[in-house]
mmCIF file of C-alpha atoms in Angstrom:
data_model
loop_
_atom_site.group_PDB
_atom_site.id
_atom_site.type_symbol
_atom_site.label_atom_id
_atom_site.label_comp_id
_atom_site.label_asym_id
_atom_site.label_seq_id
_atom_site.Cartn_x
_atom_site.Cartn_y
_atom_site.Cartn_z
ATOM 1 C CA UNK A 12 31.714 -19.981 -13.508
ATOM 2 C CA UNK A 13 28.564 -21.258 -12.054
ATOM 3 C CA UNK A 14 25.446 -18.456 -11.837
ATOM 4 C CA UNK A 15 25.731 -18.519 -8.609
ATOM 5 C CA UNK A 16 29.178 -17.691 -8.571
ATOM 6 C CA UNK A 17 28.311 -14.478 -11.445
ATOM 7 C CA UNK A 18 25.941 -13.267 -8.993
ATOM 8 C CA UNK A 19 28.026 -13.164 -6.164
ATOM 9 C CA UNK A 20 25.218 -15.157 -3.870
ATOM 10 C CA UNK A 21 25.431 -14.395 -0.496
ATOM 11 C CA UNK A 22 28.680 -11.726 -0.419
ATOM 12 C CA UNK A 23 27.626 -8.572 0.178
ATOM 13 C CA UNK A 24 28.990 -5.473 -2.584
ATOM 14 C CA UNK A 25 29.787 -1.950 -1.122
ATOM 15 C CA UNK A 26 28.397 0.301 -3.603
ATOM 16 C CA UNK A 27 29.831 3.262 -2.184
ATOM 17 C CA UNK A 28 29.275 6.000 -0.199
ATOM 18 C CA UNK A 29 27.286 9.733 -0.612
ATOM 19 C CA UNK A 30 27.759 12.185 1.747
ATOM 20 C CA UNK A 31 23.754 14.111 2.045
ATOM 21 C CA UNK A 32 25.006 18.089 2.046
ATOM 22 C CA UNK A 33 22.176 20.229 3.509
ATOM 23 C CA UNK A 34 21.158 22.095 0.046
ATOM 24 C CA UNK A 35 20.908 18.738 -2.014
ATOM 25 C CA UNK A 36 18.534 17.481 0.381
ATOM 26 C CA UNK A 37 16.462 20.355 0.368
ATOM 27 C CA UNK A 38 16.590 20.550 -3.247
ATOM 28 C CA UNK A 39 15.780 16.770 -3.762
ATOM 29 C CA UNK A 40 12.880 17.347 -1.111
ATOM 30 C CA UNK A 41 11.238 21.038 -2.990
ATOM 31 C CA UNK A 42 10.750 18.735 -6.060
ATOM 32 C CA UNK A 43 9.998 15.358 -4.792
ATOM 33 C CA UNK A 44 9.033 14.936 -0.444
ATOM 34 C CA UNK A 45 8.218 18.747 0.540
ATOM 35 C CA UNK A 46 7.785 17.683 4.181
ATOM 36 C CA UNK A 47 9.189 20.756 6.359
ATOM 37 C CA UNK A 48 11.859 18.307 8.207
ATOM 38 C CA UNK A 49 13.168 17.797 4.489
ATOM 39 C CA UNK A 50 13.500 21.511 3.084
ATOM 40 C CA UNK A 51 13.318 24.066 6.001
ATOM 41 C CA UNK A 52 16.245 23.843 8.728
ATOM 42 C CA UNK A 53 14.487 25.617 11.418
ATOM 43 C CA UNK A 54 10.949 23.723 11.097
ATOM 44 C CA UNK A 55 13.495 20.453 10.740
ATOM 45 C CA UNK A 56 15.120 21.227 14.275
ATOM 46 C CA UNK A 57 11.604 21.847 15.899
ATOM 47 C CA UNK A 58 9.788 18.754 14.251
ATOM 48 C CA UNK A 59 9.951 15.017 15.181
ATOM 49 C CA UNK A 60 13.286 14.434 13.517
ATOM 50 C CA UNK A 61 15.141 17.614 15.353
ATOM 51 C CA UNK A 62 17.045 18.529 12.540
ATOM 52 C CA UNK A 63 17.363 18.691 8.693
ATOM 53 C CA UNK A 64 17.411 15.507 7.635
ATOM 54 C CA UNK A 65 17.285 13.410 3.646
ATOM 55 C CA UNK A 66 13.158 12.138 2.502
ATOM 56 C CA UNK A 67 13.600 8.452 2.323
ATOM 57 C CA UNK A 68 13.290 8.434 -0.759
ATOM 58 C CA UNK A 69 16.730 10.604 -1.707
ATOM 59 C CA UNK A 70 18.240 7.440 0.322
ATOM 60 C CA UNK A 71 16.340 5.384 -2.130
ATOM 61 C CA UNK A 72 17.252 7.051 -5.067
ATOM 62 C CA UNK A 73 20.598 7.201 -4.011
ATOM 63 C CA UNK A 74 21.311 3.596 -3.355
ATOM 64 C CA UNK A 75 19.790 3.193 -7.047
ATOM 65 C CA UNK A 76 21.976 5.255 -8.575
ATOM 66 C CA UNK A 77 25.077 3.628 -7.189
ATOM 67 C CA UNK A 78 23.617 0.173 -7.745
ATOM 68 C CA UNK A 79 23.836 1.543 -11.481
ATOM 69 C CA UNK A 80 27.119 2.963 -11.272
ATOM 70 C CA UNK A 81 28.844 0.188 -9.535
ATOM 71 C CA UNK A 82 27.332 -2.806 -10.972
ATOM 72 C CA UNK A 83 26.455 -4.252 -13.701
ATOM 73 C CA UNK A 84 29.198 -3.399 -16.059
ATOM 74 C CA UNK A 85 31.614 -4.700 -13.588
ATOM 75 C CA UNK A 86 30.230 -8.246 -13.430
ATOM 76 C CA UNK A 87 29.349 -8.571 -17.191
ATOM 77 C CA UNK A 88 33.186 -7.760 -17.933
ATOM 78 C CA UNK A 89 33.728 -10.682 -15.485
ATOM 79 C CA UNK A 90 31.751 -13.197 -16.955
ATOM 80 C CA UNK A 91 33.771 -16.451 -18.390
ATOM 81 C CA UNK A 92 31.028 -18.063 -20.457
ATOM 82 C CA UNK A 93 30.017 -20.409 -21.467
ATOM 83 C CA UNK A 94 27.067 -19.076 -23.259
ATOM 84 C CA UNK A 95 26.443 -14.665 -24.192
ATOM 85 C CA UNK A 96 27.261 -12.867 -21.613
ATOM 86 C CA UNK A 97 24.046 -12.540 -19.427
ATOM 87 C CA UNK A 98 21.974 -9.149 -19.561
ATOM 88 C CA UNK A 99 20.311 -7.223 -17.046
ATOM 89 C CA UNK A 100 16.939 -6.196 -17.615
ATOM 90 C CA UNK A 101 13.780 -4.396 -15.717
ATOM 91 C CA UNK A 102 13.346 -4.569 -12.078
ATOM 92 C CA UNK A 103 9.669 -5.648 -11.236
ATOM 93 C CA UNK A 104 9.750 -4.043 -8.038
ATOM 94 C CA UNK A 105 10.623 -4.092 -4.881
ATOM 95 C CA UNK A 106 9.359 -4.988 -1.452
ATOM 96 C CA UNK A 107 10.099 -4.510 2.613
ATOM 97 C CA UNK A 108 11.115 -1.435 2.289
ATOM 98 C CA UNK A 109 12.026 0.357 6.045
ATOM 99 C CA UNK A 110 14.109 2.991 7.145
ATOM 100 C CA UNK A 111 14.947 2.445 10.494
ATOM 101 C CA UNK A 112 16.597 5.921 11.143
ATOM 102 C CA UNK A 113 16.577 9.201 9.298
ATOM 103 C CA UNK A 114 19.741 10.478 7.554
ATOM 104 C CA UNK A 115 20.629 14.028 8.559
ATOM 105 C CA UNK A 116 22.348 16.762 6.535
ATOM 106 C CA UNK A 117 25.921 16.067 6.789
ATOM 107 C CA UNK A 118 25.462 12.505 7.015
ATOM 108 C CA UNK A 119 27.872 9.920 4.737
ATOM 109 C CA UNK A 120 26.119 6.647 4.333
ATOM 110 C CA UNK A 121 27.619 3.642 2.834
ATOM 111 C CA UNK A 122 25.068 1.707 0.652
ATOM 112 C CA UNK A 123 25.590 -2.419 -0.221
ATOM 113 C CA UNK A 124 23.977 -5.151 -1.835
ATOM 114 C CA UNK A 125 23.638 -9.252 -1.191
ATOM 115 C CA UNK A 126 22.543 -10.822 -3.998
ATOM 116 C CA UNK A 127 20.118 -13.610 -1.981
ATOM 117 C CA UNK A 128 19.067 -16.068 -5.099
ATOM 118 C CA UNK A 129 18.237 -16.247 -8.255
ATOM 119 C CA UNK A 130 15.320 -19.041 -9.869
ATOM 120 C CA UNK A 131 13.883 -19.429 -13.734
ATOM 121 C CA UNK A 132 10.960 -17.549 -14.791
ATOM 122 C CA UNK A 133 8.522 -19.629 -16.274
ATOM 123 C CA UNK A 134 7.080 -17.607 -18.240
ATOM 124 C CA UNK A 135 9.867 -16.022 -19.947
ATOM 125 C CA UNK A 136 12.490 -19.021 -21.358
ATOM 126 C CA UNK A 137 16.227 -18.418 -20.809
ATOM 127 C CA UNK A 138 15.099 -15.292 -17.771
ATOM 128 C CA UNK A 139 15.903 -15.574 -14.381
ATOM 129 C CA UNK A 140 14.470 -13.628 -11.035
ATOM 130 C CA UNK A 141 17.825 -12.098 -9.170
ATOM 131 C CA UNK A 142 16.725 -11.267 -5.329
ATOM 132 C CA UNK A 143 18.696 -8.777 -3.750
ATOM 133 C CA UNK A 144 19.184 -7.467 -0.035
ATOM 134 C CA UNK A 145 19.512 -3.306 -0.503
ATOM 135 C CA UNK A 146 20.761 -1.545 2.641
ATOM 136 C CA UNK A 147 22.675 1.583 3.419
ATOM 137 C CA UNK A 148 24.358 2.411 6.893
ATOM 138 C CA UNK A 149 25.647 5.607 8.184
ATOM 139 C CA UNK A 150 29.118 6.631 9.552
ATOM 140 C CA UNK A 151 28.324 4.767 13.387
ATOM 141 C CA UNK A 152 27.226 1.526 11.523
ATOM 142 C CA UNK A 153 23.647 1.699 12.422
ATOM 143 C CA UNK A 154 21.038 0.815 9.282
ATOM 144 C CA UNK A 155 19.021 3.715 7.949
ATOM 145 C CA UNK A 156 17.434 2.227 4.750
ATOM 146 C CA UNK A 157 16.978 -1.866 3.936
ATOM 147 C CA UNK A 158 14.519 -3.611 0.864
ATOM 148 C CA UNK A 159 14.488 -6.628 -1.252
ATOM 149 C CA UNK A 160 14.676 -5.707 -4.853
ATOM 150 C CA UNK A 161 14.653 -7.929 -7.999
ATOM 151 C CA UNK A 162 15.954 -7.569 -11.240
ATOM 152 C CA UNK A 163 15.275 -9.946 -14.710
ATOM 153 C CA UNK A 164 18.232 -11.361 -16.212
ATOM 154 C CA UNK A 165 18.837 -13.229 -19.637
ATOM 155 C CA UNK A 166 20.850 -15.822 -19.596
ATOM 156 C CA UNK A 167 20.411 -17.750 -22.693
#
């Protein structure tokens, strides 16, 4: 199996799905993005958004946390050799982050990845720079969160 193949270039993963419920936004928003459209219904309805709806970065943190759950056990179980298995390190960063449309309370949005490439780092022997497309969609299909994230991975 070729790295490109382990990294599933260019096919994008469902990661699943999270449905936002009204008091986990709120929550999420009291301790992390108090912005009135995030923790107080009635403000939310009157404001810019009309309505209740998730901070950005809930959507964010979300798509992380199924990125997590969904991935990286699942493709080092699949991995053939030859060579140890490879192993995912620290992500340094991300970048183009947009969120074309808010997510409101009772929302499910369905969050992917595309792994886009991968390429040696120099300065670290036997590491390599995985690029990722990170998006999320809600129930009519239309995008409400998209960056490009990295991650390191060993591979010797």
């Amino acid at each position: 199996m070729s790295l490109d193949e382990f990294f599933c270039i260019g096919i994008t993963v469902t990661l699943g799905s999270h449905r936002f419920e009204p008091e986990a936004i709120k929550a999420f928003a009291r301790k992390y993005d108090p912005q009135i459209f995030h923790i107080d219904e009635e403000a939310a309805r009157n404001s810019i958004f009309g309505g209740l709806c998730a901070s950005g970065w809930h959507t964010a943190a979300t798509w992380m946390k199924l990125n997590l759950e969904a991935g990286i056990e699942a493709e080092v179980a699949r991995w053939p050799g030859p060579g140890p298995v490879p192993e995912f390190g620290p992500s340094p960063g991300f970048k183009n982050l947009k969120w074309p449309k808010p997510v409101y309370a009772g929302e499910t949005v369905t969050f992917t990845r595309t792994a886009l490439a991968h390429r040696p780092i120099a300065s670290r022997p036997g590491w390599r720079l995985l690029t990722l497309c990170s998006e999320a969609f809600d129930s009519t299909g239309d995008k409400v969160i998209e960056f490009e994230s990295a991650v390191l991975v060993k591979v010797e």
